[in-house]
Coordinates of C-alpha atoms in Angstrom, one line a residue:
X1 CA -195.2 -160.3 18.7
X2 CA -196.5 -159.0 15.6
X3 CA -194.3 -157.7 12.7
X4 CA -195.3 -156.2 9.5
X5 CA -193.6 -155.5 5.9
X6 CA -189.8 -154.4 8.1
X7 CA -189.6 -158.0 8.7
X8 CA -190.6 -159.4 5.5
X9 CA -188.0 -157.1 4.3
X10 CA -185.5 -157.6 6.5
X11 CA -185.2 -161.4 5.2
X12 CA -185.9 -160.3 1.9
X13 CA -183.0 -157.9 1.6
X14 CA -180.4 -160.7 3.2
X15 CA -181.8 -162.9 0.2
X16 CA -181.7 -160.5 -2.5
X17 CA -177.6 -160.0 -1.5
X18 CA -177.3 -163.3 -2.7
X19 CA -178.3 -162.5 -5.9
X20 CA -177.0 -160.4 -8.4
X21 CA -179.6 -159.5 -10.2
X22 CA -183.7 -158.5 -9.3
X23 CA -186.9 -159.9 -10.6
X24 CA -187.7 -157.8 -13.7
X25 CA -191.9 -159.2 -13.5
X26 CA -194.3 -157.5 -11.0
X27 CA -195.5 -160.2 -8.9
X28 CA -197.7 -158.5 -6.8
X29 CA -200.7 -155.9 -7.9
X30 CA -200.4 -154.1 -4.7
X31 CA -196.8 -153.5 -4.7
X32 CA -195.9 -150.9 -7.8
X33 CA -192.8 -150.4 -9.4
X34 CA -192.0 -147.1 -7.6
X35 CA -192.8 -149.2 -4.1
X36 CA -189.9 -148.3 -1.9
X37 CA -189.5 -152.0 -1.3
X38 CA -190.0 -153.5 -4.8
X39 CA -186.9 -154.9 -6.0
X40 CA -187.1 -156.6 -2.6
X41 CA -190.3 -157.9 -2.8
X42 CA -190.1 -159.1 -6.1
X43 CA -186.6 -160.2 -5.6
X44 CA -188.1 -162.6 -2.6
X45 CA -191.1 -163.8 -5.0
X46 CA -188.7 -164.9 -7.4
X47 CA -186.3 -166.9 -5.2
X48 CA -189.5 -168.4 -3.9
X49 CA -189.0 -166.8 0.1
X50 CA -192.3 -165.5 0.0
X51 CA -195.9 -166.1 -2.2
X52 CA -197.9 -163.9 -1.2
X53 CA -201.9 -164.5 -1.4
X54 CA -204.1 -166.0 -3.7
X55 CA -205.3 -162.9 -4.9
X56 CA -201.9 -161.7 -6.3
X57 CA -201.3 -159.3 -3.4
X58 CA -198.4 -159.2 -1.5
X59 CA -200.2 -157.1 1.5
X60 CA -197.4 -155.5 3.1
X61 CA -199.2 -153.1 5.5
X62 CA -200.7 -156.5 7.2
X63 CA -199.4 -158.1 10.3
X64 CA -197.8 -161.2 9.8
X65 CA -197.7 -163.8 12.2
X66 CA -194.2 -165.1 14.0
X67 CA -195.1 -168.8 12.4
X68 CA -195.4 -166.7 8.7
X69 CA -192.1 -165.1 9.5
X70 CA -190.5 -168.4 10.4
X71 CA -191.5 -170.0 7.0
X72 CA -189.8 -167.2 5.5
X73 CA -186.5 -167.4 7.4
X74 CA -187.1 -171.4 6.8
X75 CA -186.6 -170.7 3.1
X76 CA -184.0 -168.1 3.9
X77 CA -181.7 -170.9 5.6
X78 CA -182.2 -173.0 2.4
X79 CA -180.2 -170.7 0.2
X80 CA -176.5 -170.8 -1.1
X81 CA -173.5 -168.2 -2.0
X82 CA -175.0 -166.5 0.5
X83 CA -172.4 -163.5 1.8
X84 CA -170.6 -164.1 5.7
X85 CA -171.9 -160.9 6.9
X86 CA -175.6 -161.9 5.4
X87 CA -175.4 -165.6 6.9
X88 CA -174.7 -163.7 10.3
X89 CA -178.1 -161.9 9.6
X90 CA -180.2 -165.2 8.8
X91 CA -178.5 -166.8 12.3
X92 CA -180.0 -163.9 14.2
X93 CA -183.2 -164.3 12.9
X94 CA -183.0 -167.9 12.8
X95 CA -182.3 -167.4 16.7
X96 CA -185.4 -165.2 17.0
X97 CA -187.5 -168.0 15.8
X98 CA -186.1 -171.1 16.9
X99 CA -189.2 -172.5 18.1
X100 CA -191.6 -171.9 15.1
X101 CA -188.6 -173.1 12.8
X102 CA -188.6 -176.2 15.0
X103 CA -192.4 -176.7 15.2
X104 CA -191.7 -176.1 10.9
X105 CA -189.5 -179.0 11.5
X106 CA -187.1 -176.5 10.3
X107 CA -183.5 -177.9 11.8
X108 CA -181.6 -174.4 12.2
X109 CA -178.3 -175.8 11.4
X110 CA -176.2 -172.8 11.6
X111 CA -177.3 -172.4 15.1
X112 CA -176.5 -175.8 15.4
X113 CA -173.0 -175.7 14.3
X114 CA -173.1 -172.7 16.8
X115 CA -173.8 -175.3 19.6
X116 CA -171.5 -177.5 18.4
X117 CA -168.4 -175.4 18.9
X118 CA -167.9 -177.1 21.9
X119 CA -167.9 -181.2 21.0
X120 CA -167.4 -183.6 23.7
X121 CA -166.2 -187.3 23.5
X122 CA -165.2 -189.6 25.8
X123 CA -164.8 -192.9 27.1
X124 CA -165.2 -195.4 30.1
X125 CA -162.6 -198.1 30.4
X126 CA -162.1 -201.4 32.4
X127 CA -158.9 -202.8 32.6
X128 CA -157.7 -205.7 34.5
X129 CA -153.7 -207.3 34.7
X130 CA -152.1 -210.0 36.1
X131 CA -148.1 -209.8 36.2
X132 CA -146.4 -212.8 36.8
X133 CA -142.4 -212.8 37.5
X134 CA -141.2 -216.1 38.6
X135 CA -139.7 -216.2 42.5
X136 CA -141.2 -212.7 42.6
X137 CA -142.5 -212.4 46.1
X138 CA -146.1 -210.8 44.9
X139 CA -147.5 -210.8 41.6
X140 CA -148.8 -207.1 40.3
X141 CA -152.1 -207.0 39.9
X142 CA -154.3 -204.3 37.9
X143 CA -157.8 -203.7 38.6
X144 CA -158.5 -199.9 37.2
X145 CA -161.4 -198.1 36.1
X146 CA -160.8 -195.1 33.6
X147 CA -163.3 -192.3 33.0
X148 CA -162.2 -189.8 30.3
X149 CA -163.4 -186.3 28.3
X150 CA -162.7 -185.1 25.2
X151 CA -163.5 -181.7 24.3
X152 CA -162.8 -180.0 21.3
X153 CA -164.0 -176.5 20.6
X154 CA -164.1 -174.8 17.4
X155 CA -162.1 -171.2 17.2
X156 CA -162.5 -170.6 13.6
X157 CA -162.3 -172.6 10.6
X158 CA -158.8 -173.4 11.1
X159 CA -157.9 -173.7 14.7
X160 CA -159.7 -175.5 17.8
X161 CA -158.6 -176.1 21.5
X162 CA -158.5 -180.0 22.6
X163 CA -158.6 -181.1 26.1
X164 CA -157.9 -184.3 28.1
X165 CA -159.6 -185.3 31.4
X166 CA -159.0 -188.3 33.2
X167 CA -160.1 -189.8 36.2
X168 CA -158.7 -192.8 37.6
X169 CA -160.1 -195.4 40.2
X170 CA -158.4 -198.5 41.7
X171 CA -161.3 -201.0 42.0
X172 CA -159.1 -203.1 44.5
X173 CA -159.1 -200.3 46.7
X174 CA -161.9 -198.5 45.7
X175 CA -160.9 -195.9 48.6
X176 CA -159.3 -192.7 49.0
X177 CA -158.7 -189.6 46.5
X178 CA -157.5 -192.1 43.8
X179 CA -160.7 -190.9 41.2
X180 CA -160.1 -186.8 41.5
X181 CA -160.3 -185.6 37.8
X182 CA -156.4 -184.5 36.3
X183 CA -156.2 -182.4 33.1
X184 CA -153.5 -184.7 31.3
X185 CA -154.1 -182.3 28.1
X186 CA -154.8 -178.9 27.0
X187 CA -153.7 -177.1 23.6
X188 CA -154.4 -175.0 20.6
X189 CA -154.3 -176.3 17.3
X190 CA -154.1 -174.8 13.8
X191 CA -154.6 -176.7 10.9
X192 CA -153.8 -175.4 7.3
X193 CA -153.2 -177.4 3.8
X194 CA -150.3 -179.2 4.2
X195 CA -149.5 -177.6 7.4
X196 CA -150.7 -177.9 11.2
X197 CA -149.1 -176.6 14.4
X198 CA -150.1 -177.7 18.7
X199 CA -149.7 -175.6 21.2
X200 CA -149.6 -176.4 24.9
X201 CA -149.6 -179.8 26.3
X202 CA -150.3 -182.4 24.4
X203 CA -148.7 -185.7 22.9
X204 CA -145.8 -186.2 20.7
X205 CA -144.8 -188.1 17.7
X206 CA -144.6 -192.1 18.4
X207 CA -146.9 -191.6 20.9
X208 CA -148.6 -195.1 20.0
X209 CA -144.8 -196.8 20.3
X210 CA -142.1 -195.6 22.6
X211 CA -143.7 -192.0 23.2
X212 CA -147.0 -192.8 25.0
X213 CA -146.7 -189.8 26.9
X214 CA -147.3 -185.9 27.5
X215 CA -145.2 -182.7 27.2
X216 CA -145.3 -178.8 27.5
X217 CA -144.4 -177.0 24.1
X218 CA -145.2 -176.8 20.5
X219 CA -145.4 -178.8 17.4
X220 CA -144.7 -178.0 13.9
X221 CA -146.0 -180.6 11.3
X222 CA -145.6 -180.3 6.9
X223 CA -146.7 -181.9 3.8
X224 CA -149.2 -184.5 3.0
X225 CA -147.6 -187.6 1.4
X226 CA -144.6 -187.4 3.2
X227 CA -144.4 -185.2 6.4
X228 CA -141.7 -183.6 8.9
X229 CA -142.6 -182.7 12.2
X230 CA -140.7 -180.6 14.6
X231 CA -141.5 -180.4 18.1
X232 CA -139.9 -179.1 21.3
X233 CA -140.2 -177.9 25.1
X234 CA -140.5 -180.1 28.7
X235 CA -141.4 -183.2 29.8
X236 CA -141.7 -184.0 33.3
X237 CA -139.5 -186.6 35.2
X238 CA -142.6 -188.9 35.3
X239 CA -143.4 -188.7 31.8
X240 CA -139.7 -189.4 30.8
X241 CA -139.2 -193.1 31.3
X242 CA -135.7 -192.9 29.5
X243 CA -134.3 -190.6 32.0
X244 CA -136.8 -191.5 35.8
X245 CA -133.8 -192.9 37.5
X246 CA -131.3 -190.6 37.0
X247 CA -133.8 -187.7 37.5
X248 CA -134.9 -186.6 41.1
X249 CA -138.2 -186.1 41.2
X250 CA -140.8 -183.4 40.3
X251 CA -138.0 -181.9 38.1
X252 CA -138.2 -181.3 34.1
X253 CA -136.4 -182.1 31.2
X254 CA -136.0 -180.5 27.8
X255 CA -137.4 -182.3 25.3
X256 CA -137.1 -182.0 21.7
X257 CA -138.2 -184.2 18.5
X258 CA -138.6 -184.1 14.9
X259 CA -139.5 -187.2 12.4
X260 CA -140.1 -187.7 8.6
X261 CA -143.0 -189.7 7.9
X262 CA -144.1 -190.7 4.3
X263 CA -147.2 -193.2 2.8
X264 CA -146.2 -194.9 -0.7
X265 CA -149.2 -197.0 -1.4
X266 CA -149.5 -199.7 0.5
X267 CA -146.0 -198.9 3.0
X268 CA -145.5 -196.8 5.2
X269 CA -142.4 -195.4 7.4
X270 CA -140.9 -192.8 9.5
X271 CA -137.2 -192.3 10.9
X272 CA -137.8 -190.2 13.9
X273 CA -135.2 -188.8 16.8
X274 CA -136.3 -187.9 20.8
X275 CA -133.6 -185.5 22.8
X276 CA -134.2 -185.8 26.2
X277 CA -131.9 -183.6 28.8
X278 CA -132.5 -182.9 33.0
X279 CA -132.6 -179.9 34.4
X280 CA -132.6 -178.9 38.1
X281 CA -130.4 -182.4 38.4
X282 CA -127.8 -182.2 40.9
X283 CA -128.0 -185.9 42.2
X284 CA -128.4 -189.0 40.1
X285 CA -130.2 -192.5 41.8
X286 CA -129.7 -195.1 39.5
X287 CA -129.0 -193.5 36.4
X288 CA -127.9 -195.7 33.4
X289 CA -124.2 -195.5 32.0
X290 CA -122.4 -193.8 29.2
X291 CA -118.5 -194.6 29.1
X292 CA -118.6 -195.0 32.8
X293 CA -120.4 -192.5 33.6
X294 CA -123.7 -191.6 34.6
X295 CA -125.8 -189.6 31.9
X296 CA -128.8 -187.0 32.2
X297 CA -129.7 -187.1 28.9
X298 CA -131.0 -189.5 25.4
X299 CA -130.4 -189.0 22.0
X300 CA -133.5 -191.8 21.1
X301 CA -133.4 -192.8 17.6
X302 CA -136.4 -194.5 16.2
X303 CA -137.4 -196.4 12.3
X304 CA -140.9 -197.4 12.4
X305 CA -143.0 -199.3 9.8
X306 CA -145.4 -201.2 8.3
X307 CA -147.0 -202.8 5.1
X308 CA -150.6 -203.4 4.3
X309 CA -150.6 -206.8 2.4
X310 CA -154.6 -206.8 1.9
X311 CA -158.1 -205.7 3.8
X312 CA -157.6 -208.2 6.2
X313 CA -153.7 -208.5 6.6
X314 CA -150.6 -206.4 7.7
X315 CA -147.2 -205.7 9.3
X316 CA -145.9 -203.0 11.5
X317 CA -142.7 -202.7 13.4
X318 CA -140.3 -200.4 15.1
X319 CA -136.6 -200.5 16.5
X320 CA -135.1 -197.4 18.6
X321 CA -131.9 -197.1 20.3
X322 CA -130.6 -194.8 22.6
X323 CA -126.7 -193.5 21.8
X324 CA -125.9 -192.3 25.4
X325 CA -126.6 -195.3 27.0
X326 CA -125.0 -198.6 27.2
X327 CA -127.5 -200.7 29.1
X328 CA -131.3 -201.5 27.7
X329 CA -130.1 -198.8 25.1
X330 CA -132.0 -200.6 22.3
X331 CA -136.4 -201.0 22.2
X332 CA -138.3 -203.1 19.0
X333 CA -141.2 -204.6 17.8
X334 CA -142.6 -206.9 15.1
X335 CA -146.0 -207.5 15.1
X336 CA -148.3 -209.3 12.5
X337 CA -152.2 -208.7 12.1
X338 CA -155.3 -209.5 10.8
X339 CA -158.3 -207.7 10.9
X340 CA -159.2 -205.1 13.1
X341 CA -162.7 -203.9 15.8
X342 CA -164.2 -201.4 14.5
X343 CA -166.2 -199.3 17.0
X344 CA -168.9 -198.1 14.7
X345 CA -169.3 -202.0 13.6
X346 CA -170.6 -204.2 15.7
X347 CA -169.7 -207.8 15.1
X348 CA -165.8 -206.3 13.9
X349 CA -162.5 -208.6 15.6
X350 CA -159.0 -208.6 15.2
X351 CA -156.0 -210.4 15.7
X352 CA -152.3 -210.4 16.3
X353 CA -149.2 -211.9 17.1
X354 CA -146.2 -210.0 18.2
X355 CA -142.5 -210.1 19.4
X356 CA -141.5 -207.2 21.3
X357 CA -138.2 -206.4 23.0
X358 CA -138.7 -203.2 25.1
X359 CA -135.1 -201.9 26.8
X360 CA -136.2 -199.4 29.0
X361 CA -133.4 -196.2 27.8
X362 CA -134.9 -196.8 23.9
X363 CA -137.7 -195.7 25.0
X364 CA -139.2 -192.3 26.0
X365 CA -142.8 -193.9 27.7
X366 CA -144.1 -197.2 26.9
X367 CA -147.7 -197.5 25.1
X368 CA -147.3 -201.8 25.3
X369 CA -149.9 -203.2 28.1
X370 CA -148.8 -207.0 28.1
X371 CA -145.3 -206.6 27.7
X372 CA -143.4 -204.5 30.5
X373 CA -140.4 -201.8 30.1
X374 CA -137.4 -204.0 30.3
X375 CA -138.7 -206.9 28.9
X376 CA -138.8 -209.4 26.4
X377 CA -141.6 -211.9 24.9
X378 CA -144.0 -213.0 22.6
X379 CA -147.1 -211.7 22.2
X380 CA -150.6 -213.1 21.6
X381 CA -153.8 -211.0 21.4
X382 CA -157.7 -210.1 19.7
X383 CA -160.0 -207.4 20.0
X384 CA -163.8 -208.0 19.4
X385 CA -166.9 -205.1 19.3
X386 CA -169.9 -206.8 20.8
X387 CA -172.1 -203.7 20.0
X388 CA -171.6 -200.2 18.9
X389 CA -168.9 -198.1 20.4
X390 CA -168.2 -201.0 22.6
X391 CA -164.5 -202.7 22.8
X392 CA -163.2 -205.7 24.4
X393 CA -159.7 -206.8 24.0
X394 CA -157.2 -209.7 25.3
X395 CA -153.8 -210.3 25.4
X396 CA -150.6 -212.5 26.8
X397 CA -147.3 -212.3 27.1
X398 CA -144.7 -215.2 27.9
X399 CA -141.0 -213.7 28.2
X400 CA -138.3 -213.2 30.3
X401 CA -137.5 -209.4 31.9
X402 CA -134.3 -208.1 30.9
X403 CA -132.2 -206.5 34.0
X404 CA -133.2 -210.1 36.2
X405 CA -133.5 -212.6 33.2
X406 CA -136.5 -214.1 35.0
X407 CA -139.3 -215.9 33.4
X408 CA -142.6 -213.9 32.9
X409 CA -146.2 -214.2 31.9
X410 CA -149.2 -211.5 31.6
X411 CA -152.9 -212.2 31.0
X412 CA -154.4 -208.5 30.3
X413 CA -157.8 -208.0 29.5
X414 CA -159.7 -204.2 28.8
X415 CA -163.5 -203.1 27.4
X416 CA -163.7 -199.6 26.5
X417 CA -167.1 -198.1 26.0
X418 CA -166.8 -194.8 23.5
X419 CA -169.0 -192.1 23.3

């Protein structure tokens, strides 16, 4: 397809819009100053879109070739303080020529950044357990295999939609429907300076302590050094380890939070509070107990923690306690480490020691892998990346559980492989 001077002019007018002022110097012998298109022509020569030929003639009545358009365009791309509505322009032209702009070597980054409104990440993950209770009659074993997307697409400058997908496979059975794909998350999200809001389903705060978990609602976040966080709707009976047994199941709870979080240097700490309350409960199964009496709801409060002593070394911790309950009410966890693996740095390892002491009413859903709800122990454990976005991590656990007072021991192993 052949185009002639339009074309030329076309790019030349989205350049000239940049610019507030046009080339005063002919640059051309066959394009006059009373030239209909002279002030872009000459506007085009001087931002270098166009030369022309060597015999100073511009030759606007000639076809051009799409490759001669596409160095134009090229150079079109390359400039800045261009205007929105003219970048729109240069991505519809830059879309007409993708292929000579490629063969130019051209990259056409806005289209890119087009295509890359949708991102996807993800993850494979290996993880195998061994759960040791003593006089228990069969030790729990985990063998699981964890596929997982990420997608994030881009709505504007401000606000995307995230997504969860998970598919799970037990490798000891390696049968049935166990590996059909869930959507564990899906919301909107809007972030501004020194203010963000969620939308939809998604994960709340402490959601790397006592809150490893989902819920249905919104999320209101502000500030920058220090920042409060309101958030509020339903969590399912599942999802709610603090209120399972005295929930029946496939019912919903409300479920509110709100925390203050603030970063002074090297320390860090939050004082956050989880309200958990059943609905649809007319029947209780093993509910805990609050005077006497059975409860259907927690009133979770939580202080987390930490302090970076150096590159290598650092300190975190957490105690919660639940005020309607007066049985595994209280959840905590100190935990010393040094180091850290590094996905994008092969070669990277960790290490940590911990004590945790995990009452199951403290605590909304349990993130800890080693150590169990309603139990007690130390802790032992490394991470190391063998490669590039590759993972592996160990760790053990000697205790005692809380509700039986029996002796315990884990040996949990995991490799995740990102991409």
């Amino acid at each position: 397809m052949k185009k002639t001077l339009v074309s030329a002019l076309t790019a030349a007018l989205v350049i000239g819009a940049a610019s507030t002022t046009f080339a005063a110097a002919n640059p051309f012998s066959d394009v006059p100053s009373d030239h209909w298109a002279y002030d872009a022509v000459t506007q085009l020569a001087k931002d270098g879109v166009i030369e022309g030929y060597g015999d100073t003639t511009f030759q606007g009545n000639k076809n051009i070739t799409r490759y001669e358009m596409a160095q134009m365009i090229a150079k079109a791309m390359a400039k800045t303080n261009v205007p929105q509505n003219d970048k729109a322009l240069i991505d519809k032209l830059a879309a007409e020529f993708s292929d000579e702009l490629n063969n130019l070597g051209v990259r056409v980054s806005n289209l890119e950044k087009n295509a890359d409104k949708v991102k996807w990440n993800g993850m494979a993950e290996y993880t195998i357990n061994r759960h040791v209770v003593e006089h228990a009659a069969n030790d729990d074993h985990t063998n699981n295999l964890l596929f997982r997307l990420e997608p994030s697409a881009e709505v504007n400058n401000n606000w995307h939609v995230k997504a969860r997908l998970d598919a799970n496979t037990d490798l000891a059975k390696d049968a049935g429907d166990d590996g059909k794909v869930s959507l564990e998350r899906a919301w909107a999200q809007g972030d501004y300076t020194n203010f963000s809001v969620k939308a939809g389903k998604f994960a709340p705060i402490d959601n790397d302590l006592i809150a490893d978990t989902t819920f249905s609602g919104a999320e209101f976040a502000f500030g920058k050094t220090a920042t409060f966080t309101l958030g509020g709707g339903r969590i399912s009976a599942d999802d709610a380890a603090a209120l399972k047994d005295s929930m029946k199941k496939d019912t919903a709870s409300d479920y509110a939070y709100a925390g203050l979080d603030a970063t002074l240097g090297k320390l860090y700490g939050g004082a956050h509070f989880h309200y958990l309350k059943a609905k649809n409960n007319n029947e209780f199964a093993n509910g805990y107990k609050d005077n006497g009496k059975t409860t259907d709801k927690a009133d979770i409060w939580a202080l987390r923690g930490g302090y970076t002593f150096d590159k290598n070394v650092g300190f975190n911790g957490f105690y919660s306690q639940n005020a309607d309950a007066d049985a595994y009410e209280k959840a905590g966890s100190a935990e010393l480490t040094y180091k850290g693996a590094q996905r994008e740095n092969a070669g990277t390892w960790g290490a940590w020691a911990a004590y945790r002491h995990l009452g199951r009413n403290a605590i909304v859903k349990s993130t800890f892998d080693a150590v169990g709800t309603n139990e007690k122990a130390w802790e032992i454990g490394a991470n190391y990346a063998p490669f590039k976005n590759v993972i592996a991590q160990v760790r053990y656990a000697d205790g005692k559980t809380l509700d039986t007072d029996k002796d315990f021991h884990d040996i949990w192993g995991r490799v995740n492989f990102f991409f």
